[in-house]
Coordinates of C-alpha atoms in Angstrom, one line a residue:
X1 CA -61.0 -68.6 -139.5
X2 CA -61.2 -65.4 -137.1
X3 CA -58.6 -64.9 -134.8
X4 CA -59.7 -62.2 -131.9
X5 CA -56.5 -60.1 -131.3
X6 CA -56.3 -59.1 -127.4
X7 CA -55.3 -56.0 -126.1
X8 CA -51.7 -57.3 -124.8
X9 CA -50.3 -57.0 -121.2
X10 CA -48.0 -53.8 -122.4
X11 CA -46.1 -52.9 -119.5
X12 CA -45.8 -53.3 -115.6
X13 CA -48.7 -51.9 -113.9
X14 CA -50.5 -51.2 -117.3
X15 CA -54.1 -51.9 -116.8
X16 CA -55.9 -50.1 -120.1
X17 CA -54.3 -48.6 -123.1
X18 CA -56.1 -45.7 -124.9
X19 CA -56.2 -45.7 -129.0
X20 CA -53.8 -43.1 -130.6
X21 CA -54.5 -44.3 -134.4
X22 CA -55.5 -46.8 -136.4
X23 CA -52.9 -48.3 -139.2
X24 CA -55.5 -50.2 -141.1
X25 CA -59.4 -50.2 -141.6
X26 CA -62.5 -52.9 -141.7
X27 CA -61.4 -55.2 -145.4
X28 CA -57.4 -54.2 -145.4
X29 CA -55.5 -56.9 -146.0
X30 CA -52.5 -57.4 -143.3
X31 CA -49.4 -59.0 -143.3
X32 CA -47.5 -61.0 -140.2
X33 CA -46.3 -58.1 -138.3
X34 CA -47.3 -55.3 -140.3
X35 CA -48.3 -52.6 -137.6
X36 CA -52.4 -52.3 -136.8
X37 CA -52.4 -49.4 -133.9
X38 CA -50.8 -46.9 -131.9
X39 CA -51.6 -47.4 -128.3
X40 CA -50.6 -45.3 -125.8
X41 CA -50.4 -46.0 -122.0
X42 CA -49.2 -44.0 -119.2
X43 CA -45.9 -45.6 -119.6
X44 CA -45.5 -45.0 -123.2
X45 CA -46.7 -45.1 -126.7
X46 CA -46.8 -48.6 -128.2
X47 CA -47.0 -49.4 -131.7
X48 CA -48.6 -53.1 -131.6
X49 CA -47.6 -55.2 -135.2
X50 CA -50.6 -58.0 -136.3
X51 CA -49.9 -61.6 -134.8
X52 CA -51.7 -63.2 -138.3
X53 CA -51.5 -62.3 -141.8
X54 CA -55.3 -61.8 -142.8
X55 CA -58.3 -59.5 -143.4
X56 CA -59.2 -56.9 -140.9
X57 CA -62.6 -58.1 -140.1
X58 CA -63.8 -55.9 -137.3
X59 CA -62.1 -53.3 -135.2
X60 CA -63.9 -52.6 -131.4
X61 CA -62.3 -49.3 -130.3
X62 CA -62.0 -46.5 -132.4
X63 CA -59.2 -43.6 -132.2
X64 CA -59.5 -42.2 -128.5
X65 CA -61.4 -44.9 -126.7
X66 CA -59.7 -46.3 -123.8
X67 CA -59.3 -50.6 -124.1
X68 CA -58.8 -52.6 -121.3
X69 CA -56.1 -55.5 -121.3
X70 CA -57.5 -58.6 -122.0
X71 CA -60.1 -57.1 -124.6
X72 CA -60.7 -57.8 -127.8
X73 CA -59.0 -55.3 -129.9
X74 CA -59.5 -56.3 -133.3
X75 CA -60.5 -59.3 -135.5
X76 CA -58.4 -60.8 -137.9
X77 CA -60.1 -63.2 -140.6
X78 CA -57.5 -65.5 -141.6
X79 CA -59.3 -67.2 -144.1
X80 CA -61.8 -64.8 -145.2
X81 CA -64.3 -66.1 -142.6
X82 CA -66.5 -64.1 -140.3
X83 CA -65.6 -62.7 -137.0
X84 CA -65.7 -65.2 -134.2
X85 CA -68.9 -64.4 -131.4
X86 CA -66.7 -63.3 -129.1
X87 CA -65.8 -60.4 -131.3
X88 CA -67.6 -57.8 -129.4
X89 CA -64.9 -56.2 -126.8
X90 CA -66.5 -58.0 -124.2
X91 CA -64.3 -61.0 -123.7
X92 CA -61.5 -61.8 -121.6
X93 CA -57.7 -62.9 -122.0
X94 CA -58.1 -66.4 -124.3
X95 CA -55.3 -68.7 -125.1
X96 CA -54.0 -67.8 -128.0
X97 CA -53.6 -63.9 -126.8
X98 CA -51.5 -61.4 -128.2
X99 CA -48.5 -62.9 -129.6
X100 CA -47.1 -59.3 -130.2
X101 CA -44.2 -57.7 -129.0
X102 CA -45.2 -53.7 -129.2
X103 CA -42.1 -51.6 -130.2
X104 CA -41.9 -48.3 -127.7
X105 CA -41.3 -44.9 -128.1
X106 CA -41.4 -41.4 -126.6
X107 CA -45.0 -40.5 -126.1
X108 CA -46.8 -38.5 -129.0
X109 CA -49.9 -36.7 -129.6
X110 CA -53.0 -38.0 -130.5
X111 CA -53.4 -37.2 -134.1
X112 CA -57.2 -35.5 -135.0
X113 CA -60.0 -37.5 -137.1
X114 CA -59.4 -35.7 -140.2
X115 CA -62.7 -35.2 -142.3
X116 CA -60.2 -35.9 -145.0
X117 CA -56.7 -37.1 -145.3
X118 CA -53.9 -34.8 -144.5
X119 CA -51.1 -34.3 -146.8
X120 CA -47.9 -35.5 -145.3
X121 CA -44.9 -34.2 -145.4
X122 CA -42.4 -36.7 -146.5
X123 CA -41.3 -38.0 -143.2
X124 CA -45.2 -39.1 -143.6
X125 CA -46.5 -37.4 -140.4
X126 CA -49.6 -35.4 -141.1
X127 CA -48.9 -31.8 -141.3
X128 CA -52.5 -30.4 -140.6
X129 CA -54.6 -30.5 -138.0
X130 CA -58.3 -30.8 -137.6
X131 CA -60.1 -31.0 -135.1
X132 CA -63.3 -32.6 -134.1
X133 CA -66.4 -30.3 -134.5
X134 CA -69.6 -30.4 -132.4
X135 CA -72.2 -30.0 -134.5
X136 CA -74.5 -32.9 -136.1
X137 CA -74.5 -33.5 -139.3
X138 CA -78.3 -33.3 -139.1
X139 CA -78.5 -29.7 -138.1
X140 CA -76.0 -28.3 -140.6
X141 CA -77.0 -25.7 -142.3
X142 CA -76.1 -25.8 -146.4
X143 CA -77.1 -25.6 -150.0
X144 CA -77.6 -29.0 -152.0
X145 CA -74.9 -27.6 -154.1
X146 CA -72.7 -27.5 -150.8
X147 CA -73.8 -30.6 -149.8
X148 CA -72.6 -31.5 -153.2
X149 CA -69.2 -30.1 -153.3
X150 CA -68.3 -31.4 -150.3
X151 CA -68.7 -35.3 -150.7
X152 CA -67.5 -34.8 -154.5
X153 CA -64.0 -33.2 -151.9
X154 CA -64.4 -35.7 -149.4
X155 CA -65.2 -33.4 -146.6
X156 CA -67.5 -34.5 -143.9
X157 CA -69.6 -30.9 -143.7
X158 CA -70.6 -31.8 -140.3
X159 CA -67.0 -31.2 -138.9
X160 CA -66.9 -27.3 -141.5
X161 CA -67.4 -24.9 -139.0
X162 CA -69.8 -22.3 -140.9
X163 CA -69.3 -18.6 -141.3
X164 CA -72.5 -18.0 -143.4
X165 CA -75.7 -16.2 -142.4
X166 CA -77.4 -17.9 -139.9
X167 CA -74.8 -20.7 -139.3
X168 CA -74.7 -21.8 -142.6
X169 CA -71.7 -23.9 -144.3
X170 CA -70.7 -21.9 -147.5
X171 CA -69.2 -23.7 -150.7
X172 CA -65.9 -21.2 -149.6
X173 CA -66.1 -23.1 -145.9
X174 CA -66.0 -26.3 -147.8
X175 CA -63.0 -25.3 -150.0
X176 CA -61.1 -23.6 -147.4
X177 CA -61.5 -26.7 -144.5
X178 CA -60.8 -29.1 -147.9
X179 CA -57.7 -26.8 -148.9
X180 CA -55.8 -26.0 -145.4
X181 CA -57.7 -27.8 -142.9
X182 CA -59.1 -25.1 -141.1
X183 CA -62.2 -22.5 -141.2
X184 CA -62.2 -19.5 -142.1
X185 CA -62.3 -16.5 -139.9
X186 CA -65.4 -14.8 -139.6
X187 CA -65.9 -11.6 -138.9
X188 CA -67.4 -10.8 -135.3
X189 CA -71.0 -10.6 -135.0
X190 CA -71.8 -12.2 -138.5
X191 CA -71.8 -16.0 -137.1
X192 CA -72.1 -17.9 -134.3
X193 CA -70.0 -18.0 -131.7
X194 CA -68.9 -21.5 -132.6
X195 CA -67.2 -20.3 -135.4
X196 CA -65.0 -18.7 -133.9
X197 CA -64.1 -21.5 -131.1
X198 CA -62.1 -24.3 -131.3
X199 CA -62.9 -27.6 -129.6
X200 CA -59.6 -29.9 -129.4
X201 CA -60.5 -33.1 -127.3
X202 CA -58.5 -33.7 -124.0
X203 CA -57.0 -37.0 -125.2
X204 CA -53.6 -38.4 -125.6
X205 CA -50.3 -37.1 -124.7
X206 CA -52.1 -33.5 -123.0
X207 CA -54.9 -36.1 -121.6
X208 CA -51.7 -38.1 -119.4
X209 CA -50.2 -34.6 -118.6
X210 CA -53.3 -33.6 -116.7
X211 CA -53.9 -36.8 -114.9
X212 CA -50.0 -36.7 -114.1
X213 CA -50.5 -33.4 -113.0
X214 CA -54.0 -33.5 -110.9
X215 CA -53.0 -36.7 -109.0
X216 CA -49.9 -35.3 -107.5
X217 CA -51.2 -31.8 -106.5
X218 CA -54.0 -33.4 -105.1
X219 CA -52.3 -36.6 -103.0
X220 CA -48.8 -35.1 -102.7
X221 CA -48.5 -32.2 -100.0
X222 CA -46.6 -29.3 -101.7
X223 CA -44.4 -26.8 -100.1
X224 CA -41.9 -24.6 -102.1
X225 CA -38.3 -23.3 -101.0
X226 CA -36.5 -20.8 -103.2
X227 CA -32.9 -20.0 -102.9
X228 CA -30.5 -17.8 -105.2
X229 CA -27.2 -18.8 -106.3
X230 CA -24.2 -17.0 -107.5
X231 CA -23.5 -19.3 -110.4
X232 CA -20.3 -17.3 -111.5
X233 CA -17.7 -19.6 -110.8
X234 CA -19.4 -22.3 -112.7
X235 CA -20.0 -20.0 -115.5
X236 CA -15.9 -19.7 -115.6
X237 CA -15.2 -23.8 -115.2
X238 CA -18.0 -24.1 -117.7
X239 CA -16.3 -21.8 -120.5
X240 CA -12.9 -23.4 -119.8
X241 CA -14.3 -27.2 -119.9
X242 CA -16.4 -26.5 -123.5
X243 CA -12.8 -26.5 -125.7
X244 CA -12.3 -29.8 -124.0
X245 CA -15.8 -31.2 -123.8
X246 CA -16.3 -30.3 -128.1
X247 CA -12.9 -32.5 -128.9
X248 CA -15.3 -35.1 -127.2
X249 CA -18.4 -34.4 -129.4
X250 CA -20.2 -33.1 -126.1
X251 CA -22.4 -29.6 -126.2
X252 CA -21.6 -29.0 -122.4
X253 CA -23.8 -26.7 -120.8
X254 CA -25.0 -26.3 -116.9
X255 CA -27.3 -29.0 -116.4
X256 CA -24.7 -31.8 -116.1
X257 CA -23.2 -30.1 -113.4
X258 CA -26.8 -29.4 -111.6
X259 CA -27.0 -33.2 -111.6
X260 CA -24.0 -33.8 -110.0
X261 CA -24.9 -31.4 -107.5
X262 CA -28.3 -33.0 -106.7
X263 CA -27.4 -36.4 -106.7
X264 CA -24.9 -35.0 -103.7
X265 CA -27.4 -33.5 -102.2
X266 CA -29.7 -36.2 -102.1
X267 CA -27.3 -38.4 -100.4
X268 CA -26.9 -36.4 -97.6
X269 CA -30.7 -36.1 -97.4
X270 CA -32.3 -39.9 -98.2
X271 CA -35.6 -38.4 -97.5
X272 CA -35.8 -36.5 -101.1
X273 CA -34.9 -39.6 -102.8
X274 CA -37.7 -41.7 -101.9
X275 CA -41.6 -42.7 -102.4
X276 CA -44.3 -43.8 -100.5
X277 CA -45.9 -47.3 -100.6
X278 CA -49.6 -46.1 -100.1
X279 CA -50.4 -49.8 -100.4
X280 CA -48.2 -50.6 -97.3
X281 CA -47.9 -47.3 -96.1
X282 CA -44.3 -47.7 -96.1
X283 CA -41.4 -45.1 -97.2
X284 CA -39.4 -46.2 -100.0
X285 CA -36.1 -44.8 -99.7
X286 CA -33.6 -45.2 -103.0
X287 CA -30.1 -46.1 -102.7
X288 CA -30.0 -45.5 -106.4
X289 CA -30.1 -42.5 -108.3
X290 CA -32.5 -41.8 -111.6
X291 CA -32.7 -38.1 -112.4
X292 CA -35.7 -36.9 -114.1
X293 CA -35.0 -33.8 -116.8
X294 CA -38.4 -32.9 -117.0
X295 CA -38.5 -30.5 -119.9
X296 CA -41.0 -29.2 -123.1
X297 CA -41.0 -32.0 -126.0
X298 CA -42.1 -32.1 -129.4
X299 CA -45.5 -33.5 -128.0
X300 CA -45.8 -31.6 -124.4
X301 CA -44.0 -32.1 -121.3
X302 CA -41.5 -35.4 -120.7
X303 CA -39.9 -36.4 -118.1
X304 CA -36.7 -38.8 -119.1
X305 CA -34.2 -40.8 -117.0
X306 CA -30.3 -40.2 -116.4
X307 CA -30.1 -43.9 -115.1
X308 CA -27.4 -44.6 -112.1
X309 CA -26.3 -40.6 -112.4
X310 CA -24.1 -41.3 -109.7
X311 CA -22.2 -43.2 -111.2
X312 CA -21.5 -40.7 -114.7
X313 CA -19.0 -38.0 -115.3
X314 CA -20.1 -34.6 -116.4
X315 CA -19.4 -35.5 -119.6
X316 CA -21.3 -38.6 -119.7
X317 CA -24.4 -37.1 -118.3
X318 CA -24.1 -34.2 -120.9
X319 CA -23.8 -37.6 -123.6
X320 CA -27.1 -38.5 -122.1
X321 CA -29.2 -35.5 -121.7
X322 CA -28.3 -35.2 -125.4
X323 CA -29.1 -39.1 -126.2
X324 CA -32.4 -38.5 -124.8
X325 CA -33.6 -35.7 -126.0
X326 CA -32.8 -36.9 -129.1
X327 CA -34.4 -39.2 -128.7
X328 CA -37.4 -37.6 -127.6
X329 CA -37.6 -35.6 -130.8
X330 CA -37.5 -38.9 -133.1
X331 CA -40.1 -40.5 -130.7
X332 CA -37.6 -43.6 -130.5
X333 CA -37.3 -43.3 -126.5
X334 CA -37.8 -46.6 -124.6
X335 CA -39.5 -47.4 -121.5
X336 CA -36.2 -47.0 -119.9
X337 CA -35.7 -43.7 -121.2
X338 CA -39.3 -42.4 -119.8
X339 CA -39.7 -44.3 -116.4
X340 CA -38.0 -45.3 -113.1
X341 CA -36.7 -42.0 -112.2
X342 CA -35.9 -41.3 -108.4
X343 CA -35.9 -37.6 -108.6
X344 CA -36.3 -34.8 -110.8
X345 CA -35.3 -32.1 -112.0
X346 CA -37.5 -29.0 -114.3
X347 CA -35.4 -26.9 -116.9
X348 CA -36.8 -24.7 -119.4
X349 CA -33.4 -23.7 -119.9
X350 CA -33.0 -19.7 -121.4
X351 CA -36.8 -19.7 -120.9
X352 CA -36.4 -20.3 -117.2
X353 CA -37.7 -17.0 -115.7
X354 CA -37.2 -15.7 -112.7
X355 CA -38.9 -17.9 -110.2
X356 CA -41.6 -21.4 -110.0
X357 CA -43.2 -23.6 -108.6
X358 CA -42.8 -26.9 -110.1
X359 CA -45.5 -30.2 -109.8
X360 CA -44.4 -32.6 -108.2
X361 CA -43.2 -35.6 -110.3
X362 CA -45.3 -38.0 -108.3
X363 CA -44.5 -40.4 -107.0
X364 CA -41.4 -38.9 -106.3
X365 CA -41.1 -36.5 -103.1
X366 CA -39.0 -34.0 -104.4
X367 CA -38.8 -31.5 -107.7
X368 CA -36.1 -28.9 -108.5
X369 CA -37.3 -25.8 -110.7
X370 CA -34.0 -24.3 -112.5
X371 CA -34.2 -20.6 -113.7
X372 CA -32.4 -18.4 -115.9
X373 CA -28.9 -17.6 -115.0
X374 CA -28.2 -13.4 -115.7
X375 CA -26.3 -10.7 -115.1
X376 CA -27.3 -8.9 -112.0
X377 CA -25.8 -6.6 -109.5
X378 CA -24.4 -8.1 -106.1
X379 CA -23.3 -7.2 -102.8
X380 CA -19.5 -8.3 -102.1
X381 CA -17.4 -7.0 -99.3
X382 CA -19.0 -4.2 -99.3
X383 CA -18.8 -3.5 -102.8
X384 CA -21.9 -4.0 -105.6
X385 CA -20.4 -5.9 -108.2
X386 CA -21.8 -7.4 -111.3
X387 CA -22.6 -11.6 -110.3
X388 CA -24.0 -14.8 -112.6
X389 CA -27.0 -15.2 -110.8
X390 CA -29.7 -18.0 -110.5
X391 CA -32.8 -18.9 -108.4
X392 CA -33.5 -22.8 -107.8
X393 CA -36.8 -23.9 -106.3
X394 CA -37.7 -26.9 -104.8
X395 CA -41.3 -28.3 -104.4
X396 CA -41.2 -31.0 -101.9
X397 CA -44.2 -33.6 -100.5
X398 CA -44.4 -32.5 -96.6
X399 CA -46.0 -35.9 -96.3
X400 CA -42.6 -38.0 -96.5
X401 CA -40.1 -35.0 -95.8
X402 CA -39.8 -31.6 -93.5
X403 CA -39.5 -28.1 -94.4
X404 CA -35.9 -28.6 -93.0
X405 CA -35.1 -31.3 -95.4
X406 CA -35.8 -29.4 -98.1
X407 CA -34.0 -26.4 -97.4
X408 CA -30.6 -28.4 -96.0
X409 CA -30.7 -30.2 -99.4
X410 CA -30.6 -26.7 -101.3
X411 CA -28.5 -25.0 -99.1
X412 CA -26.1 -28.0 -99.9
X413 CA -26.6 -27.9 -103.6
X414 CA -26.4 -24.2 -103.7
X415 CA -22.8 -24.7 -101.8
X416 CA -21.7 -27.2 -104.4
X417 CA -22.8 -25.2 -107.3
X418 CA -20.8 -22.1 -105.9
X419 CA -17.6 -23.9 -105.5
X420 CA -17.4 -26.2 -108.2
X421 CA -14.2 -27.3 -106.8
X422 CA -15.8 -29.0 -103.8
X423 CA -18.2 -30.3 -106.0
X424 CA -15.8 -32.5 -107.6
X425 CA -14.2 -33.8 -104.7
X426 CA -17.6 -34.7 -103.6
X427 CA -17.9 -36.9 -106.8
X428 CA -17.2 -41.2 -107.0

C-alpha cells in the first residue's frame, strides 16, 4: 500500500518549505522515524523523520525546489505496492497527513549536488564543495577515453568545468574535480571564460538572507543616527567583574551590559520596541523584551533571542549569549532561539569597524550597529587624554518612529553605558 507523505504544517505562518537534502533515494528502505529530508523554512531548518516504515517509492521535489504545505512530498510503499495516483505533487492536505513531528535547529546551508559523494569528515558533514555547473552534458567537449574515465570515477563530466583547448574536459579535469572537488585553474586566455567562474546557486540559508534583507530595505523606511561613547568606565567595571564572573563559569565581555542598556532605553522610548500590523495597519507596541544578537554564524548571518532580557542579570544574559551561540555552531538552536525577538542588536565584535549602517531586522523598527571599542585621544577639561572609545549606530523605520526617538533612545543608552553605576540602579 502507498502512503503519500504531506509536506507538514511546520511552523506558525509557514506557507512553503524549500528542500535542503535528501536522506534517502527512490528503492531505500526506511524505518518508522528514520529521517527522509532537510527542509528549511524561513523560521528554521526542519529535519522531518518517515511516518511509515517502507520503500521509498517516489520523491516529488528534488534538493532546492520550494514545496508548498499540503503537498505531496514523498511516497512511501508500505507493502511494496506502487505509488498511489495522487502521487504527483499536485494534491492537497488528505487525512492521514503528516504524522511527523520535525526536530529544529539553527539554520544551515544548502549542501551542493555533488557529481560524486564527498568524503566526510567524521562528524559526517561533507567537507567539499561542488557546485552546480551550467553546461549540458550534450555540448561537452571530451575524448571517449574521458568519457570513459569519468563514469568508471563516478563523475558527471557535465558539472567538470574544462581547461582544455577549445573547452574541452581533459582526463586531468576529470581527476582533479574526482580528487578535491574542484577544477583546475587555467591559465588566462587558454579557456573559456567559464572556467574560470563559479556559479553557486542563490538557495538556502544565503537565499533567506537576501529576502530578509530586500524586504525590509524596501518596506521599512531607514534613517541612521550615530553617536560616540566613551566606554572607559565600563572597560574598568568590566576588568573588575571577569575574576568574579569566571568563578561562575561566565566569559563576561561588553555585550551583556549593552543589553541592559538597550532594554533601558527602550522603555523610556515604547516606540523602538514595536511593529506594525500592515494587515490592520495598527502599531504593535511590546511590553516585553526579546533582544536580537544578530551576528556572523557558521552558515551566514543569525539573528537569536535573549528572551524576557529584562528580566536577566548581566551574568545571566552573558550565560545566554553563550548558550546560543553555542548553539548556533552545533545547529541545535530551536525556534525559540531564532524567532520572536522585539529588538535587535548587530555585533561583529573586534571586527566591528569604525562606523555602519545596519538592515533593519524587519519587522522590528529599530537596529543597533556596535563598533570596535579603541584607544583614541580625547578632549577632557581642557586636557587630550587617552579615552575607551566606541561609535553605536542606530537604523530606525521613520514609518513607526521620529528622528527624535531615535536619537533620545541613544543619547540614553550612551548615558547609561558611560556611567555604569546609573545603569544598575536603572535595573529590576
Amino acid at each position: 500500500m502507498a502512503f503519500d507523505f504531506y509536506m507538514p504544517d511546520i511552523g506558525e505562518g509557514v506557507v512553503e518549505g524549500e528542500i535542503v537534502s535528501w536522506k534517502v533515494k527512490v528503492g531505500d528502505k526506511v524505518k518508522l522515524d528514520q529521517p527522509l529530508v532537510e527542509v528549511m523554512t524561513d523560521k528554521a531548518t526542519v529535519e522531518l523523520p518517515s511516518p511509515r516504515a517502507g520503500t521509498i517509492a517516489k520523491i516529488n521535489y528534488k534538493d532546492g525546489d520550494i514545496c508548498p504545505v499540503g503537498k505531496i512530498l514523498v511516497v512511501i510503499d508500505e507493502e511494496g505496492g506502487t505509488a498511489s495516483k495522487s502521487s504527483n505533487g499536485g494534491g492537497g492536505h488528505k487525512p492521514h497527513a503528516p504524522e511527523a513531528t520535525p526536530k529544529q535547529h539553527a539554520p544551515a546551508p544548502t549542501p551542493p549536488r555533488a557529481a560524486t559523494p564527498p568524503r566526510a569528515a567524521a562528524g559526517g558533514s561533507p567537507q567539499i564543495e561542488v557546485v552546480d555547473a551550467t553546461q549540458e552534458r550534450a555540448r561537452v567537449l571530451a575524448t571517449p577515453a574521458t568519457r570513459r574515465l569519468a563514469r568508471q570515477l563516478g563523475v558527471e563530466i557535465g558539472r567538470v568545468p574544462p581547461t582544455g583547448k577549445h573547452g574541452r574536459v581533459t582526463t586531468e579535469d576529470v581527476k582533479q574535480f574526482q580528487s578535491t572537488g574542484t577544477a583546475m585553474v587555467p591559465a588566462r586566455g587558454k579557456s573559456p571564460l567559464g572556467a574560470l567562474e563559479e556559479r553557486i546557486p542563490l538557495r538556502g540559508m544565503r537565499k533567506r538572507i537576501a529576502e530578509s534583507m530586500s524586504r525590509s530595505v524596501n518596506t521599512a523606511a531607514h534613517f541612521t543616527y550615530v553617536e560616540e561613547i566613551d566606554m572607559t568606565e565600563l572597560v574598568t567595571v568590566r576588568d573588575r567583574a571577569k575574576a568574579r564572573a569566571a568563578e561562575r563559569g561566565v566569559k563576561l565581555n561588553y555585550l551583556p551590559f549593552i543589553v541592559k542598556a538597550v532594554v533601558s532605553g527602550l522603555k523610556k522610548w515604547p516606540a523602538l520596541n514595536a511593529s506594525l500590523d500592515e494587515a490592520t495597519q495598527e502599531i504593535v507596541r511590546k511590553k516585553y523584551y526579546h533582544i536580537g544578537i544578530a551576528a556572523q554564524g557558521p552558515q551566514g548571518l543569525v539573528v537569536t533571542v535573549i528572551r524576557d532580557a529584562d528580566m536577566r542579570s548581566i551574568f545571566d544574559i552573558s550565560r545566554e549569549i553563550d548558550r546560543l551561540a553555542d548553539a548556533v555552531r552545533t545547529n541545535t538552536a530551536t525556534r525559540d532561539d531564532l524567532t520572536g525577538s522585539t529588538f535587535t542588536i548587530s555585533s561583529l565584535g573586534k571586527l566591528g569597524g569604525v562606523l555602519a549602517t545596519p538592515i533593519i531586522n524587519f519587522p522590528e523598527v529599530g537596529i543597533i550597529g556596535v563598533h570596535k571599542i579603541e584607544e583614541r585621544p580625547a578632549v577632557r577639561n581642557g586636557q587630550i587624554v587617552i579615552r575607551h572609545l566606541m561609535n553605536l549606530s542606530i537604523s530606525v523605520d521613520h514609518r513607526l518612529a521620529d528622528g527624535w526617538d531615535g536619537a533620545m533612545f541613544l543619547q540614553d543608552v550612551k548615558s547609561l553605558l558611560e556611567d555604569p553605576t546609573t545603569m544598575f540602579m536603572e535595573m529590576v
